[in-house]
Coordinates of C-alpha atoms in Angstrom, one line a residue:
M190 CA 3.8 -56.8 22.5
K191 CA 7.0 -55.3 22.8
A192 CA 8.1 -56.0 19.1
N193 CA 4.7 -54.1 17.5
T194 CA 5.5 -51.5 19.6
S195 CA 9.2 -51.0 18.3
G196 CA 7.9 -51.3 14.9
Q197 CA 5.2 -48.6 15.5
K198 CA 8.2 -46.5 16.7
R199 CA 10.4 -47.2 13.8
K200 CA 7.1 -46.6 11.4
I201 CA 6.9 -43.1 12.7
K202 CA 10.6 -42.2 13.2
R203 CA 11.0 -43.0 9.7
S204 CA 7.2 -40.8 8.5
N205 CA 9.2 -38.3 10.8
V206 CA 12.5 -38.1 8.3
E207 CA 10.0 -38.3 5.6
E208 CA 8.3 -35.3 6.1
F209 CA 11.4 -33.9 7.3
L210 CA 13.4 -34.1 3.6
C211 CA 10.2 -32.9 2.3
V212 CA 10.4 -29.6 4.3
L213 CA 14.0 -29.3 3.7
P214 CA 14.0 -27.7 0.0
A215 CA 12.1 -25.4 1.0
V216 CA 14.1 -24.8 4.2
L217 CA 17.2 -24.5 2.2
L218 CA 15.6 -21.9 -0.4
V219 CA 14.6 -19.5 2.6
M220 CA 17.7 -19.9 4.5
V221 CA 19.8 -18.6 0.6
T222 CA 17.6 -16.4 -0.2
T223 CA 16.4 -14.3 2.8
Y224 CA 18.7 -15.4 5.9
Y225 CA 21.9 -15.5 3.8
P226 CA 21.4 -12.0 2.4
L227 CA 20.4 -11.2 6.0
A228 CA 23.2 -12.3 7.3
D229 CA 26.0 -11.2 4.9
L230 CA 24.1 -7.3 5.1
V231 CA 25.1 -7.4 8.9
R232 CA 28.9 -8.0 7.6
I233 CA 28.5 -5.4 5.1
S234 CA 27.4 -2.9 7.7
F235 CA 31.3 -3.2 9.5
T236 CA 33.1 -2.7 5.7
D237 CA 34.2 0.4 4.4
W238 CA 32.4 -0.8 0.6
N239 CA 32.1 1.5 -1.7
L240 CA 31.2 0.7 -5.3
L241 CA 33.6 3.0 -7.4
R242 CA 36.3 1.0 -5.2
K243 CA 37.6 -3.1 -6.1
D244 CA 38.5 -3.8 -2.8
Y245 CA 37.1 -3.2 0.8
H246 CA 38.2 -3.4 4.4
Y247 CA 36.6 -4.5 7.8
V248 CA 36.3 -0.9 9.8
G249 CA 34.3 -2.1 12.7
L250 CA 31.3 -0.1 14.3
K251 CA 32.8 3.4 11.7
N252 CA 29.1 3.2 10.3
W253 CA 27.1 2.9 13.1
Q254 CA 29.1 5.2 14.5
W255 CA 27.9 7.9 11.4
F256 CA 24.8 6.5 11.5
L257 CA 24.4 7.2 15.0
E258 CA 26.0 10.5 15.2
N259 CA 24.5 11.9 11.5
A260 CA 20.8 10.1 11.7
T261 CA 19.6 13.7 10.9
G262 CA 22.3 15.0 9.1
N263 CA 21.5 11.7 6.4
N264 CA 17.5 12.7 6.6
F265 CA 17.0 8.9 8.4
Y266 CA 14.3 10.6 10.9
R267 CA 12.9 12.9 8.0
D268 CA 12.8 10.1 5.7
M269 CA 11.1 7.9 8.4
G270 CA 8.4 10.4 9.4
T271 CA 7.4 10.7 6.1
T272 CA 7.6 6.6 5.7
L273 CA 5.2 6.9 8.4
K274 CA 2.7 9.1 7.3
Y275 CA 2.4 7.6 3.9
T276 CA 1.8 4.1 5.6
I277 CA -0.7 5.5 7.9
G278 CA -3.0 6.8 5.1
S279 CA -1.9 4.0 2.6
V280 CA -3.0 1.5 6.2
L281 CA -6.2 3.4 5.9
I282 CA -7.8 3.5 2.2
S283 CA -6.7 -0.4 2.2
L284 CA -8.9 -1.1 5.8
I285 CA -11.8 1.8 5.9
L286 CA -12.2 1.9 2.2
G287 CA -11.7 -1.9 1.1
L288 CA -14.3 -2.3 3.8
V289 CA -16.9 0.3 2.7
L290 CA -16.4 -1.1 -1.3
A291 CA -17.0 -4.5 -0.2
L292 CA -19.6 -3.9 1.6
L293 CA -21.6 -1.8 -0.7
M294 CA -20.3 -4.8 -3.5
S295 CA -21.5 -8.0 -1.7
R296 CA -24.6 -8.9 -3.3
M297 CA -23.9 -11.6 -5.5
T298 CA -25.4 -10.5 -8.8
K299 CA -24.0 -10.5 -11.8
G300 CA -24.1 -6.3 -12.4
F301 CA -22.0 -6.1 -9.0
G302 CA -19.7 -9.0 -10.4
A303 CA -18.3 -6.9 -12.9
M304 CA -18.4 -3.6 -10.8
R305 CA -16.1 -5.9 -7.8
A306 CA -14.3 -7.0 -11.3
I307 CA -13.7 -3.2 -12.5
I308 CA -12.1 -2.4 -8.6
F309 CA -9.8 -4.9 -9.1
L310 CA -8.6 -4.4 -12.0
P311 CA -6.3 -2.2 -10.8
R312 CA -4.4 -4.9 -8.9
Y313 CA -3.1 -6.6 -12.3
V314 CA -1.7 -2.9 -13.8
G315 CA 2.3 -2.7 -13.1
M316 CA 2.9 -0.1 -10.7
S317 CA 5.3 1.5 -12.7
S318 CA 2.4 1.3 -15.7
A319 CA 0.5 3.1 -13.3
G320 CA 2.9 5.8 -12.2
I321 CA 3.3 6.7 -15.9
L322 CA -0.5 6.8 -16.4
F323 CA -1.0 8.8 -13.3
L324 CA 2.0 11.5 -14.0
W325 CA -0.6 11.8 -16.9
I326 CA -3.4 12.0 -15.0
L327 CA -2.4 14.6 -12.7
N328 CA -0.1 16.9 -14.9
K329 CA -1.0 20.3 -14.1
D330 CA -1.1 21.7 -17.9
Y331 CA -3.2 19.0 -19.6
G332 CA -3.9 16.6 -17.0
I333 CA -7.7 15.3 -16.4
A334 CA -7.6 16.0 -12.6
N335 CA -7.0 19.4 -13.3
N336 CA -9.6 19.6 -16.3
V337 CA -12.2 18.0 -14.0
I338 CA -11.2 20.8 -11.5
E339 CA -11.6 23.5 -13.8
L340 CA -14.8 22.6 -14.7
M341 CA -16.0 22.6 -11.4
G342 CA -14.6 26.2 -10.8
G343 CA -11.1 25.3 -9.1
S344 CA -8.2 26.3 -9.8
R345 CA -5.1 24.1 -11.3
L346 CA -3.6 22.5 -9.0
A347 CA 0.4 21.8 -9.4
W348 CA -0.4 17.5 -8.0
V349 CA 3.4 16.1 -8.3
T350 CA 5.7 19.3 -7.7
S351 CA 3.3 20.9 -4.8
K352 CA 5.2 20.0 -1.5
G353 CA 1.9 20.0 0.3
L354 CA 0.3 17.8 -2.5
A355 CA 3.1 15.1 -3.2
L356 CA 2.3 12.9 -0.9
M357 CA -0.7 12.9 -1.6
S358 CA -0.5 12.4 -4.7
V359 CA 1.2 9.2 -4.0
L360 CA -1.9 8.1 -2.3
M361 CA -4.2 8.5 -5.2
L362 CA -1.7 6.4 -7.1
T363 CA -1.2 3.3 -4.7
G364 CA -5.2 3.8 -3.1
W365 CA -6.3 3.2 -6.6
H366 CA -3.9 0.1 -6.9
S367 CA -4.8 -1.6 -4.2
V368 CA -8.0 -0.5 -2.8
G369 CA -9.7 -3.5 -5.1
Y370 CA -7.3 -5.8 -3.4
A371 CA -8.4 -5.3 0.3
M372 CA -11.8 -5.3 -0.6
M373 CA -11.9 -8.9 -2.4
I374 CA -10.3 -10.0 0.8
Y375 CA -12.9 -8.3 2.4
L376 CA -15.5 -10.1 0.4
S377 CA -14.0 -13.6 0.7
A378 CA -13.7 -13.5 4.9
M379 CA -17.7 -12.0 4.5
T380 CA -18.9 -15.2 2.6
G381 CA -17.6 -17.0 5.3
I382 CA -19.7 -15.5 7.9
P383 CA -22.8 -18.0 8.2
S384 CA -26.4 -16.1 7.4
S385 CA -27.8 -17.8 10.4
Y386 CA -26.0 -15.3 12.7
Q387 CA -27.8 -12.3 10.7
E388 CA -31.0 -13.9 10.6
A389 CA -30.9 -14.1 14.3
A390 CA -29.9 -11.2 14.8
A391 CA -32.7 -9.5 12.7
L392 CA -35.3 -11.5 13.7
D393 CA -34.2 -10.0 17.5
G394 CA -35.0 -6.7 16.0
A395 CA -31.3 -5.8 15.5
S396 CA -31.1 -3.3 13.2
R397 CA -28.3 -3.7 10.1
T398 CA -26.1 -0.8 11.5
Q399 CA -25.9 -3.0 15.3
R400 CA -26.0 -6.2 13.0
F401 CA -22.6 -4.6 11.3
F402 CA -21.0 -3.4 14.7
Q403 CA -22.1 -6.8 16.7
I404 CA -21.9 -9.5 14.3
T405 CA -19.9 -8.4 11.2
L406 CA -17.2 -6.3 12.4
P407 CA -16.2 -8.7 15.2
L408 CA -15.9 -11.7 12.9
L409 CA -14.3 -9.8 10.1
S410 CA -11.1 -8.9 12.9
P411 CA -8.5 -11.6 11.4
T412 CA -9.1 -10.5 8.4
I413 CA -8.2 -6.9 9.6
L414 CA -6.1 -7.8 11.0
F415 CA -3.9 -10.0 7.9
L416 CA -5.0 -7.0 6.0
L417 CA -3.4 -4.2 8.4
V418 CA -0.2 -6.2 9.2
T419 CA 0.5 -7.2 5.2
T420 CA -0.7 -3.2 4.1
F421 CA 1.9 -1.6 6.9
I422 CA 4.6 -3.6 5.6
S423 CA 4.2 -3.4 2.2
S424 CA 3.6 0.3 2.4
M425 CA 6.5 1.1 4.8
K426 CA 8.8 -0.5 1.8
V427 CA 7.2 1.7 -0.7
F428 CA 9.3 2.8 -3.5
N429 CA 8.6 2.3 -7.2
A430 CA 5.2 4.8 -6.9
I431 CA 7.9 7.6 -5.3
D432 CA 10.2 6.5 -8.0
I433 CA 8.2 6.8 -10.8
L434 CA 5.7 9.9 -9.5
T435 CA 7.7 12.3 -7.3
G436 CA 11.4 10.6 -7.4
G437 CA 11.2 11.8 -3.9
G438 CA 10.6 15.9 -4.3
P439 CA 9.6 18.1 -4.2
Y440 CA 12.5 19.3 -1.9
G441 CA 12.9 16.0 -0.2
S442 CA 9.0 15.7 1.1
T443 CA 8.5 12.4 -0.4
E444 CA 11.8 10.5 -0.1
V445 CA 10.4 7.3 1.7
I446 CA 13.3 5.2 4.0
V447 CA 13.9 2.7 0.7
Y448 CA 14.6 5.3 -1.1
L449 CA 16.7 6.7 1.0
I450 CA 18.3 3.2 0.9
Y451 CA 18.7 3.4 -2.8
Q452 CA 20.2 7.0 -2.6
L453 CA 22.8 5.8 -0.3
G454 CA 23.3 2.7 -2.4
F455 CA 23.2 3.1 -5.6
V456 CA 23.5 7.6 -6.1
D457 CA 26.6 7.5 -3.3
Y458 CA 27.5 4.6 -3.6
R459 CA 28.6 4.1 0.0
V460 CA 26.8 0.4 -0.1
D461 CA 28.0 0.1 4.0
R462 CA 26.0 2.7 5.1
A463 CA 23.2 1.7 2.9
A464 CA 23.3 -1.8 5.4
V465 CA 23.1 0.4 8.5
V466 CA 19.9 2.1 7.7
S467 CA 18.7 -1.5 6.1
L468 CA 19.3 -3.0 9.1
V469 CA 18.3 -0.2 11.3
F470 CA 14.9 0.0 9.6
F471 CA 14.5 -3.7 9.2
V472 CA 14.3 -4.4 13.0
F473 CA 12.1 -1.2 13.3
L474 CA 9.9 -3.3 11.0
L475 CA 10.2 -6.9 13.2
V476 CA 9.7 -4.8 16.4
V477 CA 6.2 -3.6 15.4
T478 CA 5.3 -6.6 13.4
V479 CA 5.7 -8.6 17.1
L480 CA 4.3 -5.8 19.0
T481 CA 0.9 -5.7 16.7
M482 CA 0.6 -9.8 16.8
R483 CA 1.0 -9.8 20.4
W484 CA -1.3 -6.9 20.7
S485 CA -3.7 -8.6 18.6
E486 CA -3.9 -12.2 20.7
N487 CA -6.8 -10.9 23.1
K488 CA -8.4 -8.4 20.5
V489 CA -9.0 -10.8 17.2
N490 CA -12.1 -13.0 17.6
Y491 CA -11.3 -16.3 15.7
D492 CA -14.4 -17.8 16.1
M493 CA -16.9 -18.4 13.7

């Protein structure tokens, strides 16, 4: 009996070692591509690294002192506010409009299948190409959007050059680009909801609205959480759409945190200061994500 027990233990240990060796390449890859750059970013924040000079020196907390004393002057607070406004708009578009489109396109027929494909198609378009397309669509003088508005009796709008409309223009671009993805995620989740739930509720006299709020929406809560977290993180890191459509203007009204980091690092050549802002931004995203996940533990229904 002892020999059999010791043999089983050796097999378990060998199996554990084999499993660890299988996972090790992926762990090393993550460490090299994620954790090492993050650690090096911390190191750079304690230097005076300027891309115009060949050498740099360690300066302690000088860059952090610069950030704390000049957060208003370097537009950090303004750009964080712009980033949050953009993120809220982007999250609402994905969560609400994506759900509405999923409900409208949930019928499994060829016609609705073609419509779903058309809505999802922008996801395959590169953001650079989409940005150039929207520069043409939203052009004040000859853009399609203003031509339609003029035909309806309105006046032409300066979409990307107006301080009040520039951020909305960016949301139109990114919403058009991403809402199809949210729709498809919702549709995939809806197919996993047993039809017996809907049938039983219908037999009990529940209306479509009641079935949606009492059955469909609670069972979609894990999907809503997934879209909330992923859309929030990707929206907070928006750059390409801003860079192509507005360049952070007009008057800094669409300048976001990632664009500020780009300006510090590759326009002002202050990699050290860009590292400080990047780390502050990383900690902010990490804290918000952790709080969201903890809040969702008692709010999300994983029963099916």
